[in-house]
PDB file of C-alpha atoms in Angstrom:
ATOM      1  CA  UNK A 573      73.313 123.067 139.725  1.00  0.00           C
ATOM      2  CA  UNK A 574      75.384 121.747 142.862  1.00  0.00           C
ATOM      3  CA  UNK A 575      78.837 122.781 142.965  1.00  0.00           C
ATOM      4  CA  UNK A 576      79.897 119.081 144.073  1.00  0.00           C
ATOM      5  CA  UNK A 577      78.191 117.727 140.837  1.00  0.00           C
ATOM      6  CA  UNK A 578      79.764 119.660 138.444  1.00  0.00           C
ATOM      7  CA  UNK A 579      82.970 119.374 139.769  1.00  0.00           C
ATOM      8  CA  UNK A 580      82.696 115.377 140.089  1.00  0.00           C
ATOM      9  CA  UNK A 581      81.388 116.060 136.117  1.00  0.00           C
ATOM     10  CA  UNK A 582      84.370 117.761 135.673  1.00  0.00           C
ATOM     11  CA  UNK A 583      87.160 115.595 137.392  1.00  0.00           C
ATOM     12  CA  UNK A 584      85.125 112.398 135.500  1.00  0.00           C
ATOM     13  CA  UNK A 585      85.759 113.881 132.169  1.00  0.00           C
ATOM     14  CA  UNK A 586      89.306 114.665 132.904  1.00  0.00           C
ATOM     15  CA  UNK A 587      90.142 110.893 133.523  1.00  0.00           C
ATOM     16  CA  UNK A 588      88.185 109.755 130.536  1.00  0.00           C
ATOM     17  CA  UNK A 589      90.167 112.896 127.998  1.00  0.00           C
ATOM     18  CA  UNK A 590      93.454 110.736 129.569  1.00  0.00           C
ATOM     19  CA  UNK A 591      92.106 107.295 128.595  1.00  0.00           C
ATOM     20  CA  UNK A 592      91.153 108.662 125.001  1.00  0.00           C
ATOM     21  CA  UNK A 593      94.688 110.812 124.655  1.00  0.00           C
ATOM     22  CA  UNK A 594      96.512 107.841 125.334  1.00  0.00           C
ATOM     23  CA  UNK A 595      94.212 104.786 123.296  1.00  0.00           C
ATOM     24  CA  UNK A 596      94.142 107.278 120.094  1.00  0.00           C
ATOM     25  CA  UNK A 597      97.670 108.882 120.762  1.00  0.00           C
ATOM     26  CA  UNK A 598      96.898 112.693 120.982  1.00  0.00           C
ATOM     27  CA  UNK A 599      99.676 113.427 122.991  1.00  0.00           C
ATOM     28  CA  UNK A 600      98.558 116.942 123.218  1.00  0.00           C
ATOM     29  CA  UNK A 601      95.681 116.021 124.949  1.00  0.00           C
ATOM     30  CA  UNK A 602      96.798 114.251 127.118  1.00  0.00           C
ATOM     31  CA  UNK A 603      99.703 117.045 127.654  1.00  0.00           C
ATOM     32  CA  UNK A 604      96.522 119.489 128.320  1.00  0.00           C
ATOM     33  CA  UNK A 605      95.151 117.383 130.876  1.00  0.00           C
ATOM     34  CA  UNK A 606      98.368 118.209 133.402  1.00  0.00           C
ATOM     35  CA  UNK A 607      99.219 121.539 135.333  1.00  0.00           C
ATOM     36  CA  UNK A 608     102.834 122.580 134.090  1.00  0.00           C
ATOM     37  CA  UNK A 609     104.452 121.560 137.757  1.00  0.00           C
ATOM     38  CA  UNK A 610     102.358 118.047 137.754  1.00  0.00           C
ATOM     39  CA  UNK A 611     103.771 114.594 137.962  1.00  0.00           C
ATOM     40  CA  UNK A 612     103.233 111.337 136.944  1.00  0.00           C
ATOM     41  CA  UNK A 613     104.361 107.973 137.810  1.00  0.00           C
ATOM     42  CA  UNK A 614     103.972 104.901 136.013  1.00  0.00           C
ATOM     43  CA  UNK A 615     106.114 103.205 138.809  1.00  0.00           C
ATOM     44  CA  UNK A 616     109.648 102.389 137.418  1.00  0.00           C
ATOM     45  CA  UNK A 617     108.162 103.160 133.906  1.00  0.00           C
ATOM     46  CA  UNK A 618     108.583 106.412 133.988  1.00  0.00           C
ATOM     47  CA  UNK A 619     108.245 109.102 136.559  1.00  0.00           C
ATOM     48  CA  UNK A 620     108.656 112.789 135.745  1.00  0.00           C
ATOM     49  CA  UNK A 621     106.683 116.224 135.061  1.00  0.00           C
ATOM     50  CA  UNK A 622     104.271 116.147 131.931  1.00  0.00           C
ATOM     51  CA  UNK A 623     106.132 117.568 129.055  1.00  0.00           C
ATOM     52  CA  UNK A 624     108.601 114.626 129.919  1.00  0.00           C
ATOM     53  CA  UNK A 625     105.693 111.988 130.292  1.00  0.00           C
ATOM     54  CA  UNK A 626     104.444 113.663 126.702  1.00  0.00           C
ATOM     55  CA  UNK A 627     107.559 112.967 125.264  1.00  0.00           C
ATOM     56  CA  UNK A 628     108.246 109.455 126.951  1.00  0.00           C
ATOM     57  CA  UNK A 629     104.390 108.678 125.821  1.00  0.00           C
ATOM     58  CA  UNK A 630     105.173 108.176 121.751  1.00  0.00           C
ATOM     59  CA  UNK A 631     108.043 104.908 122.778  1.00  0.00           C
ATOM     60  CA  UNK A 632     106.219 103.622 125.494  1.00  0.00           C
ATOM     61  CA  UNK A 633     103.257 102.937 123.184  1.00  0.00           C
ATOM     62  CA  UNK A 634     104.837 101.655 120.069  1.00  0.00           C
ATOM     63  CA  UNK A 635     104.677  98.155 120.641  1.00  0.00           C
ATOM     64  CA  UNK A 636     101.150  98.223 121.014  1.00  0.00           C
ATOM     65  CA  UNK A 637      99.317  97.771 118.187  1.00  0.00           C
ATOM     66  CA  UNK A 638      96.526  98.860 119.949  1.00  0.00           C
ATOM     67  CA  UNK A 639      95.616  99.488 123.448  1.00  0.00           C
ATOM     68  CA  UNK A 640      92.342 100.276 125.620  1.00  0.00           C
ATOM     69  CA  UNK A 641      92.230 101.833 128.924  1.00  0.00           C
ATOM     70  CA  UNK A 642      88.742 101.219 131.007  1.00  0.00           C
ATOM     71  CA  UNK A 643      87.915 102.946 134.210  1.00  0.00           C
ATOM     72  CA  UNK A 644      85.872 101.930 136.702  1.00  0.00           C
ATOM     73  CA  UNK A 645      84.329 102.090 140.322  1.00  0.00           C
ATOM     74  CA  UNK A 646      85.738 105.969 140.584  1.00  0.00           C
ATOM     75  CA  UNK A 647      85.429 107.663 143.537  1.00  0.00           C
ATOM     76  CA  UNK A 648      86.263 111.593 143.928  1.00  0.00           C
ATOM     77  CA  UNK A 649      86.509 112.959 147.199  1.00  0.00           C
ATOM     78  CA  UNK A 650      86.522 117.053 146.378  1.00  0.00           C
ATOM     79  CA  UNK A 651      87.852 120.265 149.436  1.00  0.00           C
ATOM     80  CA  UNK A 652      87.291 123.299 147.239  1.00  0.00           C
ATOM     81  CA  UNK A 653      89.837 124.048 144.787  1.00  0.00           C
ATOM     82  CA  UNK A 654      91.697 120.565 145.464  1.00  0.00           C
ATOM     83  CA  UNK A 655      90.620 117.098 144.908  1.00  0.00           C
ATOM     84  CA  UNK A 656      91.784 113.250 145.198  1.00  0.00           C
ATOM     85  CA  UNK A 657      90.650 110.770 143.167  1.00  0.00           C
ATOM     86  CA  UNK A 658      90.671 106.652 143.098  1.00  0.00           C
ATOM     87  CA  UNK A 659      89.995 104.846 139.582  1.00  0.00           C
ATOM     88  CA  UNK A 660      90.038 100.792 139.266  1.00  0.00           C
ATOM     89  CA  UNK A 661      91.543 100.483 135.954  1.00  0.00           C
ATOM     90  CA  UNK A 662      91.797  97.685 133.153  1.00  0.00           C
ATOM     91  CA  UNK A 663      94.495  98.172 130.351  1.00  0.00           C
ATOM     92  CA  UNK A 664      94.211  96.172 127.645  1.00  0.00           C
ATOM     93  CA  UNK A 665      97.515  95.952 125.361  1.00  0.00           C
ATOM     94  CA  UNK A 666      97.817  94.083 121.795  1.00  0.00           C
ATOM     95  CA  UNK A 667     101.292  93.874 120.323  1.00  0.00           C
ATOM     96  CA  UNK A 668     101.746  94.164 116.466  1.00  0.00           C
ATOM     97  CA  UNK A 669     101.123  91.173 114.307  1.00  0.00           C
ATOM     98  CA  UNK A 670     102.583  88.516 113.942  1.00  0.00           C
ATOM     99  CA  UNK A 671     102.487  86.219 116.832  1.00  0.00           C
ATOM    100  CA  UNK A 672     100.252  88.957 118.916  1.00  0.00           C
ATOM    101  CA  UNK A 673      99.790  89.084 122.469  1.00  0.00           C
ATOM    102  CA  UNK A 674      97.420  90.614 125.164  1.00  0.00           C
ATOM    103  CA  UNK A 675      98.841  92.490 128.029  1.00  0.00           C
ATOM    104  CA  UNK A 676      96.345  93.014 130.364  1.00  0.00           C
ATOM    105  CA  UNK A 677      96.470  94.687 133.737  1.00  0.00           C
ATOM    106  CA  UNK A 678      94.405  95.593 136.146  1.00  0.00           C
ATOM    107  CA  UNK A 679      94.954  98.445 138.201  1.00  0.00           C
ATOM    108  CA  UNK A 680      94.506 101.433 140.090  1.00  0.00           C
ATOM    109  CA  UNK A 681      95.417 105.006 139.260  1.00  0.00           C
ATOM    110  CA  UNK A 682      95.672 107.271 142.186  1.00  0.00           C
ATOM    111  CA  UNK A 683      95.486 111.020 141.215  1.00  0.00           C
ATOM    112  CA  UNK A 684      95.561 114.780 143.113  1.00  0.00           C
ATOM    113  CA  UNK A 685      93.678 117.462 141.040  1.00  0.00           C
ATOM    114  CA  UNK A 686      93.722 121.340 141.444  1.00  0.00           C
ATOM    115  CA  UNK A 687      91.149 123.441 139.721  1.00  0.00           C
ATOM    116  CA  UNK A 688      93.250 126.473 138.903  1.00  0.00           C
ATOM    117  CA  UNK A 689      91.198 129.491 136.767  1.00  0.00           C
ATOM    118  CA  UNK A 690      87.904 127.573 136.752  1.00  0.00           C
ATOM    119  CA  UNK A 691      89.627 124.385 135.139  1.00  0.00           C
ATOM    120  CA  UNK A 692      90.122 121.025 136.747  1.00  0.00           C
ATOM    121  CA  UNK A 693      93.304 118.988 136.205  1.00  0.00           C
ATOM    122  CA  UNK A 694      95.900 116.588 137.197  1.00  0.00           C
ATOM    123  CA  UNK A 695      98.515 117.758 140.195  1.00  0.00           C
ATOM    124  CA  UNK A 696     100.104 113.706 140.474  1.00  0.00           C
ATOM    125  CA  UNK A 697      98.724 110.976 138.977  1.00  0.00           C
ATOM    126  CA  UNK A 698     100.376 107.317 140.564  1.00  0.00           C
ATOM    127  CA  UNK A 699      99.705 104.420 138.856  1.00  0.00           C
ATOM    128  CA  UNK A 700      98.776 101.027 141.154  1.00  0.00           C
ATOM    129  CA  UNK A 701      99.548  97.480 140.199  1.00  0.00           C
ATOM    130  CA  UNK A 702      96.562  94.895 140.675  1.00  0.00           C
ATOM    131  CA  UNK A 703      96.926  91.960 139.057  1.00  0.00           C
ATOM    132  CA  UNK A 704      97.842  91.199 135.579  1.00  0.00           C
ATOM    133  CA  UNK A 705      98.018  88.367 132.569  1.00  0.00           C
ATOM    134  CA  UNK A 706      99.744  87.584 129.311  1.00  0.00           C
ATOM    135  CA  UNK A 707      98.436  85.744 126.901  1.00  0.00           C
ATOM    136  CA  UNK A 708      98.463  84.830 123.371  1.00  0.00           C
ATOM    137  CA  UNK A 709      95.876  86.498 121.099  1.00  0.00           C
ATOM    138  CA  UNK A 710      92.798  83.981 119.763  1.00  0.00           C
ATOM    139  CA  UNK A 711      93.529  84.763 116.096  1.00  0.00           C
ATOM    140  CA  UNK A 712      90.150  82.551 114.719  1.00  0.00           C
ATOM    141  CA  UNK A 713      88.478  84.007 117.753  1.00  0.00           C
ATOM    142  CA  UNK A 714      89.441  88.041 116.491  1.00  0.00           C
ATOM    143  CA  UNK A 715      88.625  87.681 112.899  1.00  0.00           C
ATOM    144  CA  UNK A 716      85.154  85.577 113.688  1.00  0.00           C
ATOM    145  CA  UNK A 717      84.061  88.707 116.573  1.00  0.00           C
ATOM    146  CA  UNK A 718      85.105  91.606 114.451  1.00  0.00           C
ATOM    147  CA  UNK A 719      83.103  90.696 111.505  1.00  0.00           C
ATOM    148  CA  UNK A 720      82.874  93.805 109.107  1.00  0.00           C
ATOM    149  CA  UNK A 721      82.794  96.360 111.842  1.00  0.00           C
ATOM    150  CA  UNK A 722      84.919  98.821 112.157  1.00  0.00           C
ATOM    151  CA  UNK A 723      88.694  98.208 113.093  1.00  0.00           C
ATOM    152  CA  UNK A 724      89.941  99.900 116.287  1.00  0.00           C
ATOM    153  CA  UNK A 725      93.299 101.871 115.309  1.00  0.00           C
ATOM    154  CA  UNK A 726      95.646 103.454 117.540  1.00  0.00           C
ATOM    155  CA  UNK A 727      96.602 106.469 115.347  1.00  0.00           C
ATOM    156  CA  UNK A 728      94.366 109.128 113.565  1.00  0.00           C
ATOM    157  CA  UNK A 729      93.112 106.240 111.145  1.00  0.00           C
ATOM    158  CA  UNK A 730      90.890 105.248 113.823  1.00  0.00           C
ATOM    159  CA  UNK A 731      87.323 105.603 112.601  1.00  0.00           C
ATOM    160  CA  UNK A 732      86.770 108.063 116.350  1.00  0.00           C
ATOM    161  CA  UNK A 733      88.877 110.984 114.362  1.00  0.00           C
ATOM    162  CA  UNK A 734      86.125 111.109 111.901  1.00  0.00           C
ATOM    163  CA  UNK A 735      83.959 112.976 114.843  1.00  0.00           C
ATOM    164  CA  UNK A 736      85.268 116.368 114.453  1.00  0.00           C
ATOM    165  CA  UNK A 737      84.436 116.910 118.221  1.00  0.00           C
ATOM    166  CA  UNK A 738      86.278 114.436 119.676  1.00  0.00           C
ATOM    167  CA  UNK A 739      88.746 115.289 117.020  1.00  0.00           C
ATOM    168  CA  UNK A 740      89.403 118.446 118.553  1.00  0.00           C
ATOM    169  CA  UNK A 741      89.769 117.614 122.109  1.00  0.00           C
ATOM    170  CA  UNK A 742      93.580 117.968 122.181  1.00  0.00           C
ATOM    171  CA  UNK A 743      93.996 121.591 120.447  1.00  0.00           C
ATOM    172  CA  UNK A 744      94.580 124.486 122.577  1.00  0.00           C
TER     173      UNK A 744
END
């Protein structure tokens, strides 16, 4: 197979492990997704190398009861062992009951990769604001669309941790 492809497979999946690590809170996969002299910056948020975004990670989410992070229109541009990337981004936040809100923002996340021993990860990883809206949550609206499916959680109750392979993702 093409070198190109697989490594566009590769980068790909690396975004979507962070979108997952963060929506289900494994914090150590997200932490796995980082070289040790990476950074990240959410802006004035935070800005720092990963074991400090790890740690930062576990406040910054806990007024979300739940969130979703969507990725679109990515484009990779690859030079060997080195790589850029450009992601269009929606994040979807929902604070805990009662009163809830939706924090939405839309977004772009520009990121530097470096495949070091065969494995593809972040270098820097810069998070661009779009546009963005606030608004209260639809109460009838949720409980008449969710029917009996499943509930989304944001913790290990989340009916995704019951797939031991996706599980797994964040052990070493």
């Amino acid at each position: 197979m093409d070198q190109s492809l697989l490594d566009h497979v590769a980068l790909r999946d690396l975004v979507m492990r962070y979108c997952r690590g963060c929506d289900r809170r494994d914090f150590a996969l997200v932490r796995s997704l980082y070289h040790d002299d990476a950074i990240d910056d959410h802006g004035s948020m935070f800005k720092g190398d990963p074991d400090a975004f790890v740690a930062w990670l576990p406040t910054a989410m806990a007024p979300w009861e739940l969130t979703i992070h969507s990725i679109s229109n990515s484009l990779f541009a690859v030079d060997g062992d080195y790589a850029e990337g450009e992601h269009h981004a929606r994040a979807y936040h929902r604070t805990h009951p009662p009163e809830r809100k939706e924090y939405i923002v839309h977004g772009r996340y520009l990121d530097k990769y470096a495949r070091r021993d065969g494995v593809w990860k972040f270098l820097h990883r810069s998070l661009v604001f779009d546009h963005g809206v606030i608004r209260d949550v639809d109460e009838v609206s949720f409980a008449q669309l969710s029917g009996d499916a499943a509930m989304g959680r944001a913790d290990r109750d989340d009916p995704s941790w019951s797939l031991p392979l996706l599980a797994g993702l964040g052990e070493a």
